[in-house]
């Protein structure tokens, strides 16, 4: 089986979803994580910035927005 990060943990620090200090969209758990990337969810602005810096150093930042799934 392929190893992959837990889908319900911050991919930077490992903080579990629903833990104290995890940030949610509009502050509501049912709205999901406030920060995320194509690699997983992030728990806070600090982890989001750290993830961005890490990807910039790796050269793996996206160079264009994701395609519009509703564009015809």
PDB file of N, CA, C and O in Angstrom:
ATOM      1  N   UNK A   1       0.841  -1.170   0.000  1.00  0.00           N
ATOM      2  CA  UNK A   1       0.000   0.000   0.000  1.00  0.00           C
ATOM      3  C   UNK A   1       0.892   1.241   0.000  1.00  0.00           C
ATOM      4  O   UNK A   1       1.925   1.274   0.644  1.00  0.00           O
ATOM      5  N   UNK A   2       0.479   2.273  -0.715  1.00  0.00           N
ATOM      6  CA  UNK A   2       1.268   3.490  -0.787  1.00  0.00           C
ATOM      7  C   UNK A   2       1.159   4.289   0.504  1.00  0.00           C
ATOM      8  O   UNK A   2       0.085   4.421   1.076  1.00  0.00           O
ATOM      9  N   UNK A   3       2.280   4.828   0.938  1.00  0.00           N
ATOM     10  CA  UNK A   3       2.275   5.677   2.126  1.00  0.00           C
ATOM     11  C   UNK A   3       1.786   7.059   1.724  1.00  0.00           C
ATOM     12  O   UNK A   3       2.199   7.605   0.723  1.00  0.00           O
ATOM     13  N   UNK A   4       0.890   7.628   2.502  1.00  0.00           N
ATOM     14  CA  UNK A   4       0.414   8.982   2.250  1.00  0.00           C
ATOM     15  C   UNK A   4       0.064   9.622   3.582  1.00  0.00           C
ATOM     16  O   UNK A   4      -0.206   8.928   4.558  1.00  0.00           O
ATOM     17  N   UNK A   5       0.073  10.954   3.636  1.00  0.00           N
ATOM     18  CA  UNK A   5      -0.255  11.612   4.900  1.00  0.00           C
ATOM     19  C   UNK A   5      -1.710  11.369   5.274  1.00  0.00           C
ATOM     20  O   UNK A   5      -2.555  11.149   4.418  1.00  0.00           O
ATOM     21  N   UNK A   6      -1.975  11.400   6.565  1.00  0.00           N
ATOM     22  CA  UNK A   6      -3.341  11.258   7.054  1.00  0.00           C
ATOM     23  C   UNK A   6      -4.174  12.402   6.491  1.00  0.00           C
ATOM     24  O   UNK A   6      -3.800  13.565   6.577  1.00  0.00           O
ATOM     25  N   UNK A   7      -5.303  12.091   5.894  1.00  0.00           N
ATOM     26  CA  UNK A   7      -6.149  13.109   5.256  1.00  0.00           C
ATOM     27  C   UNK A   7      -6.753  14.079   6.256  1.00  0.00           C
ATOM     28  O   UNK A   7      -7.222  15.136   5.875  1.00  0.00           O
ATOM     29  N   UNK A   8      -6.728  13.754   7.517  1.00  0.00           N
ATOM     30  CA  UNK A   8      -7.352  14.598   8.526  1.00  0.00           C
ATOM     31  C   UNK A   8      -6.332  15.197   9.484  1.00  0.00           C
ATOM     32  O   UNK A   8      -6.614  15.408  10.643  1.00  0.00           O
ATOM     33  N   UNK A   9      -5.140  15.487   8.981  1.00  0.00           N
ATOM     34  CA  UNK A   9      -4.084  16.145   9.746  1.00  0.00           C
ATOM     35  C   UNK A   9      -3.443  17.222   8.889  1.00  0.00           C
ATOM     36  O   UNK A   9      -3.399  17.103   7.674  1.00  0.00           O
ATOM     37  N   UNK A  10      -2.929  18.237   9.545  1.00  0.00           N
ATOM     38  CA  UNK A  10      -2.195  19.288   8.842  1.00  0.00           C
ATOM     39  C   UNK A  10      -0.953  18.667   8.211  1.00  0.00           C
ATOM     40  O   UNK A  10      -0.228  17.921   8.874  1.00  0.00           O
ATOM     41  N   UNK A  11      -0.705  18.965   6.956  1.00  0.00           N
ATOM     42  CA  UNK A  11       0.432  18.354   6.271  1.00  0.00           C
ATOM     43  C   UNK A  11       1.760  18.984   6.677  1.00  0.00           C
ATOM     44  O   UNK A  11       2.805  18.421   6.411  1.00  0.00           O
ATOM     45  N   UNK A  12       1.730  20.117   7.369  1.00  0.00           N
ATOM     46  CA  UNK A  12       2.968  20.746   7.835  1.00  0.00           C
ATOM     47  C   UNK A  12       3.331  20.315   9.249  1.00  0.00           C
ATOM     48  O   UNK A  12       4.437  19.894   9.493  1.00  0.00           O
ATOM     49  N   UNK A  13       2.409  20.445  10.192  1.00  0.00           N
ATOM     50  CA  UNK A  13       2.746  20.182  11.602  1.00  0.00           C
ATOM     51  C   UNK A  13       2.112  18.912  12.163  1.00  0.00           C
ATOM     52  O   UNK A  13       2.476  18.470  13.247  1.00  0.00           O
ATOM     53  N   UNK A  14       1.139  18.339  11.445  1.00  0.00           N
ATOM     54  CA  UNK A  14       0.510  17.102  11.905  1.00  0.00           C
ATOM     55  C   UNK A  14      -0.637  17.292  12.885  1.00  0.00           C
ATOM     56  O   UNK A  14      -1.170  16.308  13.410  1.00  0.00           O
ATOM     57  N   UNK A  15      -1.059  18.531  13.137  1.00  0.00           N
ATOM     58  CA  UNK A  15      -2.177  18.781  14.054  1.00  0.00           C
ATOM     59  C   UNK A  15      -3.441  18.126  13.508  1.00  0.00           C
ATOM     60  O   UNK A  15      -3.801  18.335  12.353  1.00  0.00           O
ATOM     61  N   UNK A  16      -4.115  17.314  14.324  1.00  0.00           N
ATOM     62  CA  UNK A  16      -5.330  16.645  13.837  1.00  0.00           C
ATOM     63  C   UNK A  16      -6.483  17.628  13.615  1.00  0.00           C
ATOM     64  O   UNK A  16      -6.629  18.618  14.324  1.00  0.00           O
ATOM     65  N   UNK A  17      -7.281  17.339  12.585  1.00  0.00           N
ATOM     66  CA  UNK A  17      -8.508  18.089  12.322  1.00  0.00           C
ATOM     67  C   UNK A  17      -9.384  17.978  13.555  1.00  0.00           C
ATOM     68  O   UNK A  17      -9.430  16.944  14.203  1.00  0.00           O
ATOM     69  N   UNK A  18     -10.050  19.029  13.938  1.00  0.00           N
ATOM     70  CA  UNK A  18     -10.902  19.147  15.125  1.00  0.00           C
ATOM     71  C   UNK A  18     -10.125  19.401  16.404  1.00  0.00           C
ATOM     72  O   UNK A  18     -10.719  19.515  17.466  1.00  0.00           O
ATOM     73  N   UNK A  19      -8.798  19.474  16.349  1.00  0.00           N
ATOM     74  CA  UNK A  19      -8.006  19.765  17.542  1.00  0.00           C
ATOM     75  C   UNK A  19      -8.098  21.246  17.877  1.00  0.00           C
ATOM     76  O   UNK A  19      -8.390  22.080  17.018  1.00  0.00           O
ATOM     77  N   UNK A  20      -7.826  21.565  19.128  1.00  0.00           N
ATOM     78  CA  UNK A  20      -7.779  22.956  19.572  1.00  0.00           C
ATOM     79  C   UNK A  20      -6.733  23.699  18.749  1.00  0.00           C
ATOM     80  O   UNK A  20      -5.618  23.234  18.594  1.00  0.00           O
ATOM     81  N   UNK A  21      -7.105  24.838  18.178  1.00  0.00           N
ATOM     82  CA  UNK A  21      -6.173  25.635  17.396  1.00  0.00           C
ATOM     83  C   UNK A  21      -6.264  25.429  15.891  1.00  0.00           C
ATOM     84  O   UNK A  21      -5.634  26.159  15.134  1.00  0.00           O
ATOM     85  N   UNK A  22      -7.029  24.452  15.422  1.00  0.00           N
ATOM     86  CA  UNK A  22      -7.199  24.225  13.987  1.00  0.00           C
ATOM     87  C   UNK A  22      -8.149  25.288  13.446  1.00  0.00           C
ATOM     88  O   UNK A  22      -9.188  25.546  14.032  1.00  0.00           O
ATOM     89  N   UNK A  23      -7.808  25.934  12.340  1.00  0.00           N
ATOM     90  CA  UNK A  23      -8.638  27.003  11.760  1.00  0.00           C
ATOM     91  C   UNK A  23      -9.603  26.436  10.724  1.00  0.00           C
ATOM     92  O   UNK A  23      -9.209  25.663   9.864  1.00  0.00           O
ATOM     93  N   UNK A  24     -10.858  26.859  10.803  1.00  0.00           N
ATOM     94  CA  UNK A  24     -11.898  26.409   9.882  1.00  0.00           C
ATOM     95  C   UNK A  24     -12.407  27.588   9.061  1.00  0.00           C
ATOM     96  O   UNK A  24     -12.379  28.730   9.512  1.00  0.00           O
ATOM     97  N   UNK A  25     -12.892  27.313   7.868  1.00  0.00           N
ATOM     98  CA  UNK A  25     -13.456  28.354   6.999  1.00  0.00           C
ATOM     99  C   UNK A  25     -14.623  29.015   7.717  1.00  0.00           C
ATOM    100  O   UNK A  25     -15.537  28.341   8.192  1.00  0.00           O
ATOM    101  N   UNK A  26     -14.575  30.343   7.816  1.00  0.00           N
ATOM    102  CA  UNK A  26     -15.569  31.139   8.533  1.00  0.00           C
ATOM    103  C   UNK A  26     -15.688  30.728   9.998  1.00  0.00           C
ATOM    104  O   UNK A  26     -16.697  30.975  10.644  1.00  0.00           O
ATOM    105  N   UNK A  27     -14.660  30.048  10.542  1.00  0.00           N
ATOM    106  CA  UNK A  27     -14.661  29.651  11.944  1.00  0.00           C
ATOM    107  C   UNK A  27     -15.608  28.519  12.283  1.00  0.00           C
ATOM    108  O   UNK A  27     -15.850  28.240  13.451  1.00  0.00           O
ATOM    109  N   UNK A  28     -16.130  27.825  11.273  1.00  0.00           N
ATOM    110  CA  UNK A  28     -17.115  26.766  11.514  1.00  0.00           C
ATOM    111  C   UNK A  28     -16.585  25.416  11.056  1.00  0.00           C
ATOM    112  O   UNK A  28     -16.209  25.251   9.907  1.00  0.00           O
ATOM    113  N   UNK A  29     -16.592  24.460  11.950  1.00  0.00           N
ATOM    114  CA  UNK A  29     -16.102  23.109  11.684  1.00  0.00           C
ATOM    115  C   UNK A  29     -16.761  22.492  10.457  1.00  0.00           C
ATOM    116  O   UNK A  29     -16.092  21.896   9.609  1.00  0.00           O
ATOM    117  N   UNK A  30     -18.057  22.688  10.315  1.00  0.00           N
ATOM    118  CA  UNK A  30     -18.783  22.070   9.198  1.00  0.00           C
ATOM    119  C   UNK A  30     -18.428  22.671   7.839  1.00  0.00           C
ATOM    120  O   UNK A  30     -18.756  22.110   6.805  1.00  0.00           O
ATOM    121  N   UNK A  31     -17.721  23.804   7.828  1.00  0.00           N
ATOM    122  CA  UNK A  31     -17.302  24.420   6.566  1.00  0.00           C
ATOM    123  C   UNK A  31     -15.947  23.912   6.092  1.00  0.00           C
ATOM    124  O   UNK A  31     -15.503  24.274   5.013  1.00  0.00           O
ATOM    125  N   UNK A  32     -15.283  23.126   6.891  1.00  0.00           N
ATOM    126  CA  UNK A  32     -14.002  22.541   6.496  1.00  0.00           C
ATOM    127  C   UNK A  32     -12.810  23.411   6.838  1.00  0.00           C
ATOM    128  O   UNK A  32     -12.930  24.467   7.446  1.00  0.00           O
ATOM    129  N   UNK A  33     -11.656  22.935   6.451  1.00  0.00           N
ATOM    130  CA  UNK A  33     -10.406  23.632   6.760  1.00  0.00           C
ATOM    131  C   UNK A  33     -10.333  24.974   6.044  1.00  0.00           C
ATOM    132  O   UNK A  33     -10.755  25.112   4.905  1.00  0.00           O
ATOM    133  N   UNK A  34      -9.767  25.962   6.723  1.00  0.00           N
ATOM    134  CA  UNK A  34      -9.629  27.292   6.131  1.00  0.00           C
ATOM    135  C   UNK A  34      -8.462  27.353   5.157  1.00  0.00           C
ATOM    136  O   UNK A  34      -8.460  28.167   4.246  1.00  0.00           O
ATOM    137  N   UNK A  35      -7.467  26.495   5.346  1.00  0.00           N
ATOM    138  CA  UNK A  35      -6.271  26.504   4.497  1.00  0.00           C
ATOM    139  C   UNK A  35      -6.053  25.118   3.934  1.00  0.00           C
ATOM    140  O   UNK A  35      -6.177  24.125   4.644  1.00  0.00           O
ATOM    141  N   UNK A  36      -5.694  25.059   2.660  1.00  0.00           N
ATOM    142  CA  UNK A  36      -5.454  23.774   2.016  1.00  0.00           C
ATOM    143  C   UNK A  36      -4.580  23.976   0.789  1.00  0.00           C
ATOM    144  O   UNK A  36      -4.398  25.085   0.309  1.00  0.00           O
ATOM    145  N   UNK A  37      -4.028  22.894   0.313  1.00  0.00           N
ATOM    146  CA  UNK A  37      -3.256  22.921  -0.933  1.00  0.00           C
ATOM    147  C   UNK A  37      -3.593  21.652  -1.701  1.00  0.00           C
ATOM    148  O   UNK A  37      -4.356  20.809  -1.222  1.00  0.00           O
ATOM    149  N   UNK A  38      -2.986  21.506  -2.860  1.00  0.00           N
ATOM    150  CA  UNK A  38      -3.233  20.300  -3.633  1.00  0.00           C
ATOM    151  C   UNK A  38      -2.654  19.063  -2.960  1.00  0.00           C
ATOM    152  O   UNK A  38      -2.956  17.945  -3.339  1.00  0.00           O
ATOM    153  N   UNK A  39      -1.860  19.247  -1.910  1.00  0.00           N
ATOM    154  CA  UNK A  39      -1.254  18.126  -1.188  1.00  0.00           C
ATOM    155  C   UNK A  39      -1.989  17.762   0.091  1.00  0.00           C
ATOM    156  O   UNK A  39      -1.715  16.730   0.680  1.00  0.00           O
ATOM    157  N   UNK A  40      -2.908  18.613   0.556  1.00  0.00           N
ATOM    158  CA  UNK A  40      -3.644  18.311   1.779  1.00  0.00           C
ATOM    159  C   UNK A  40      -4.086  19.565   2.499  1.00  0.00           C
ATOM    160  O   UNK A  40      -3.978  20.674   1.977  1.00  0.00           O
ATOM    161  N   UNK A  41      -4.570  19.385   3.743  1.00  0.00           N
ATOM    162  CA  UNK A  41      -5.074  20.515   4.515  1.00  0.00           C
ATOM    163  C   UNK A  41      -3.986  21.080   5.416  1.00  0.00           C
ATOM    164  O   UNK A  41      -3.026  20.407   5.760  1.00  0.00           O
ATOM    165  N   UNK A  42      -4.173  22.353   5.776  1.00  0.00           N
ATOM    166  CA  UNK A  42      -3.249  23.069   6.643  1.00  0.00           C
ATOM    167  C   UNK A  42      -4.050  23.654   7.792  1.00  0.00           C
ATOM    168  O   UNK A  42      -5.186  24.080   7.610  1.00  0.00           O
ATOM    169  N   UNK A  43      -3.464  23.696   8.981  1.00  0.00           N
ATOM    170  CA  UNK A  43      -4.229  24.057  10.171  1.00  0.00           C
ATOM    171  C   UNK A  43      -4.289  25.544  10.479  1.00  0.00           C
ATOM    172  O   UNK A  43      -5.171  25.984  11.203  1.00  0.00           O
ATOM    173  N   UNK A  44      -3.356  26.331   9.946  1.00  0.00           N
ATOM    174  CA  UNK A  44      -3.276  27.729  10.366  1.00  0.00           C
ATOM    175  C   UNK A  44      -2.585  28.581   9.308  1.00  0.00           C
ATOM    176  O   UNK A  44      -1.963  28.047   8.384  1.00  0.00           O
ATOM    177  N   UNK A  45      -2.665  29.906   9.470  1.00  0.00           N
ATOM    178  CA  UNK A  45      -1.936  30.767   8.541  1.00  0.00           C
ATOM    179  C   UNK A  45      -0.428  30.509   8.607  1.00  0.00           C
ATOM    180  O   UNK A  45       0.263  30.556   7.594  1.00  0.00           O
ATOM    181  N   UNK A  46       0.093  30.216   9.792  1.00  0.00           N
ATOM    182  CA  UNK A  46       1.523  29.955   9.945  1.00  0.00           C
ATOM    183  C   UNK A  46       1.943  28.730   9.142  1.00  0.00           C
ATOM    184  O   UNK A  46       2.967  28.749   8.448  1.00  0.00           O
ATOM    185  N   UNK A  47       1.164  27.655   9.208  1.00  0.00           N
ATOM    186  CA  UNK A  47       1.490  26.447   8.445  1.00  0.00           C
ATOM    187  C   UNK A  47       1.301  26.680   6.949  1.00  0.00           C
ATOM    188  O   UNK A  47       2.054  26.155   6.130  1.00  0.00           O
ATOM    189  N   UNK A  48       0.317  27.495   6.589  1.00  0.00           N
ATOM    190  CA  UNK A  48       0.097  27.810   5.187  1.00  0.00           C
ATOM    191  C   UNK A  48       1.302  28.545   4.609  1.00  0.00           C
ATOM    192  O   UNK A  48       1.778  28.231   3.511  1.00  0.00           O
ATOM    193  N   UNK A  49       1.816  29.525   5.335  1.00  0.00           N
ATOM    194  CA  UNK A  49       2.989  30.268   4.880  1.00  0.00           C
ATOM    195  C   UNK A  49       4.233  29.381   4.837  1.00  0.00           C
ATOM    196  O   UNK A  49       5.027  29.461   3.893  1.00  0.00           O
ATOM    197  N   UNK A  50       4.393  28.517   5.843  1.00  0.00           N
ATOM    198  CA  UNK A  50       5.539  27.607   5.854  1.00  0.00           C
ATOM    199  C   UNK A  50       5.468  26.658   4.655  1.00  0.00           C
ATOM    200  O   UNK A  50       6.485  26.387   4.004  1.00  0.00           O
ATOM    201  N   UNK A  51       4.274  26.171   4.352  1.00  0.00           N
ATOM    202  CA  UNK A  51       4.092  25.267   3.213  1.00  0.00           C
ATOM    203  C   UNK A  51       4.403  25.988   1.902  1.00  0.00           C
ATOM    204  O   UNK A  51       5.069  25.440   1.027  1.00  0.00           O
ATOM    205  N   UNK A  52       3.956  27.231   1.791  1.00  0.00           N
ATOM    206  CA  UNK A  52       4.227  28.023   0.588  1.00  0.00           C
ATOM    207  C   UNK A  52       5.739  28.229   0.410  1.00  0.00           C
ATOM    208  O   UNK A  52       6.271  28.042  -0.689  1.00  0.00           O
ATOM    209  N   UNK A  53       6.424  28.595   1.494  1.00  0.00           N
ATOM    210  CA  UNK A  53       7.877  28.798   1.426  1.00  0.00           C
ATOM    211  C   UNK A  53       8.601  27.511   1.034  1.00  0.00           C
ATOM    212  O   UNK A  53       9.534  27.527   0.225  1.00  0.00           O
ATOM    213  N   UNK A  54       8.162  26.395   1.612  1.00  0.00           N
ATOM    214  CA  UNK A  54       8.787  25.106   1.299  1.00  0.00           C
ATOM    215  C   UNK A  54       8.599  24.759  -0.177  1.00  0.00           C
ATOM    216  O   UNK A  54       9.531  24.359  -0.854  1.00  0.00           O
ATOM    217  N   UNK A  55       7.391  24.948  -0.689  1.00  0.00           N
ATOM    218  CA  UNK A  55       7.132  24.632  -2.100  1.00  0.00           C
ATOM    219  C   UNK A  55       7.864  25.579  -3.032  1.00  0.00           C
ATOM    220  O   UNK A  55       8.305  25.172  -4.098  1.00  0.00           O
ATOM    221  N   UNK A  56       7.994  26.837  -2.636  1.00  0.00           N
ATOM    222  CA  UNK A  56       8.753  27.786  -3.454  1.00  0.00           C
ATOM    223  C   UNK A  56      10.217  27.351  -3.531  1.00  0.00           C
ATOM    224  O   UNK A  56      10.827  27.386  -4.604  1.00  0.00           O
ATOM    225  N   UNK A  57      10.781  26.920  -2.404  1.00  0.00           N
ATOM    226  CA  UNK A  57      12.170  26.451  -2.380  1.00  0.00           C
ATOM    227  C   UNK A  57      12.344  25.188  -3.221  1.00  0.00           C
ATOM    228  O   UNK A  57      13.372  25.009  -3.878  1.00  0.00           O
ATOM    229  N   UNK A  58      11.339  24.316  -3.207  1.00  0.00           N
ATOM    230  CA  UNK A  58      11.380  23.079  -4.007  1.00  0.00           C
ATOM    231  C   UNK A  58      11.149  23.350  -5.491  1.00  0.00           C
ATOM    232  O   UNK A  58      11.463  22.517  -6.321  1.00  0.00           O
ATOM    233  N   UNK A  59      10.521  24.489  -5.789  1.00  0.00           N
ATOM    234  CA  UNK A  59      10.156  24.791  -7.172  1.00  0.00           C
ATOM    235  C   UNK A  59       8.898  24.081  -7.618  1.00  0.00           C
ATOM    236  O   UNK A  59       8.693  23.841  -8.805  1.00  0.00           O
ATOM    237  N   UNK A  60       8.016  23.746  -6.662  1.00  0.00           N
ATOM    238  CA  UNK A  60       6.804  22.994  -6.994  1.00  0.00           C
ATOM    239  C   UNK A  60       5.516  23.810  -6.871  1.00  0.00           C
ATOM    240  O   UNK A  60       4.431  23.240  -6.853  1.00  0.00           O
ATOM    241  N   UNK A  61       5.634  25.149  -6.787  1.00  0.00           N
ATOM    242  CA  UNK A  61       4.426  25.972  -6.741  1.00  0.00           C
ATOM    243  C   UNK A  61       3.723  25.924  -8.091  1.00  0.00           C
ATOM    244  O   UNK A  61       4.369  25.869  -9.139  1.00  0.00           O
ATOM    245  N   UNK A  62       2.416  25.965  -8.064  1.00  0.00           N
ATOM    246  CA  UNK A  62       1.655  26.012  -9.319  1.00  0.00           C
ATOM    247  C   UNK A  62       1.909  27.348  -9.985  1.00  0.00           C
ATOM    248  O   UNK A  62       1.953  28.379  -9.338  1.00  0.00           O
ATOM    249  N   UNK A  63       2.029  27.342 -11.286  1.00  0.00           N
ATOM    250  CA  UNK A  63       2.296  28.565 -12.032  1.00  0.00           C
ATOM    251  C   UNK A  63       1.029  29.177 -12.607  1.00  0.00           C
ATOM    252  O   UNK A  63       1.059  30.280 -13.141  1.00  0.00           O
ATOM    253  N   UNK A  64      -0.087  28.455 -12.505  1.00  0.00           N
ATOM    254  CA  UNK A  64      -1.366  28.959 -13.004  1.00  0.00           C
ATOM    255  C   UNK A  64      -2.473  28.413 -12.124  1.00  0.00           C
ATOM    256  O   UNK A  64      -2.298  27.400 -11.451  1.00  0.00           O
ATOM    257  N   UNK A  65      -3.613  29.084 -12.084  1.00  0.00           N
ATOM    258  CA  UNK A  65      -4.717  28.584 -11.270  1.00  0.00           C
ATOM    259  C   UNK A  65      -5.248  27.252 -11.799  1.00  0.00           C
ATOM    260  O   UNK A  65      -5.070  26.911 -12.980  1.00  0.00           O
ATOM    261  N   UNK A  66      -5.897  26.522 -10.938  1.00  0.00           N
ATOM    262  CA  UNK A  66      -6.532  25.272 -11.359  1.00  0.00           C
ATOM    263  C   UNK A  66      -7.612  25.602 -12.379  1.00  0.00           C
ATOM    264  O   UNK A  66      -8.238  26.661 -12.337  1.00  0.00           O
ATOM    265  N   UNK A  67      -7.859  24.694 -13.332  1.00  0.00           N
ATOM    266  CA  UNK A  67      -8.902  24.962 -14.328  1.00  0.00           C
ATOM    267  C   UNK A  67     -10.289  25.037 -13.675  1.00  0.00           C
ATOM    268  O   UNK A  67     -10.554  24.361 -12.692  1.00  0.00           O
ATOM    269  N   UNK A  68     -11.154  25.850 -14.255  1.00  0.00           N
ATOM    270  CA  UNK A  68     -12.522  25.992 -13.772  1.00  0.00           C
ATOM    271  C   UNK A  68     -13.293  24.717 -14.113  1.00  0.00           C
ATOM    272  O   UNK A  68     -13.468  24.396 -15.282  1.00  0.00           O
ATOM    273  N   UNK A  69     -13.777  23.998 -13.089  1.00  0.00           N
ATOM    274  CA  UNK A  69     -14.497  22.747 -13.377  1.00  0.00           C
ATOM    275  C   UNK A  69     -15.844  22.980 -14.059  1.00  0.00           C
ATOM    276  O   UNK A  69     -16.414  22.067 -14.636  1.00  0.00           O
ATOM    277  N   UNK A  70     -16.334  24.212 -14.040  1.00  0.00           N
ATOM    278  CA  UNK A  70     -17.623  24.510 -14.632  1.00  0.00           C
ATOM    279  C   UNK A  70     -17.482  25.235 -15.980  1.00  0.00           C
ATOM    280  O   UNK A  70     -18.470  25.591 -16.598  1.00  0.00           O
ATOM    281  N   UNK A  71     -16.243  25.479 -16.395  1.00  0.00           N
ATOM    282  CA  UNK A  71     -16.016  26.177 -17.675  1.00  0.00           C
ATOM    283  C   UNK A  71     -16.319  25.246 -18.841  1.00  0.00           C
ATOM    284  O   UNK A  71     -15.913  24.099 -18.883  1.00  0.00           O
ATOM    285  N   UNK A  72     -17.059  25.752 -19.800  1.00  0.00           N
ATOM    286  CA  UNK A  72     -17.428  24.933 -20.962  1.00  0.00           C
ATOM    287  C   UNK A  72     -16.741  25.411 -22.190  1.00  0.00           C
ATOM    288  O   UNK A  72     -16.533  26.502 -22.478  1.00  0.00           O
TER     289      UNK A  72
END
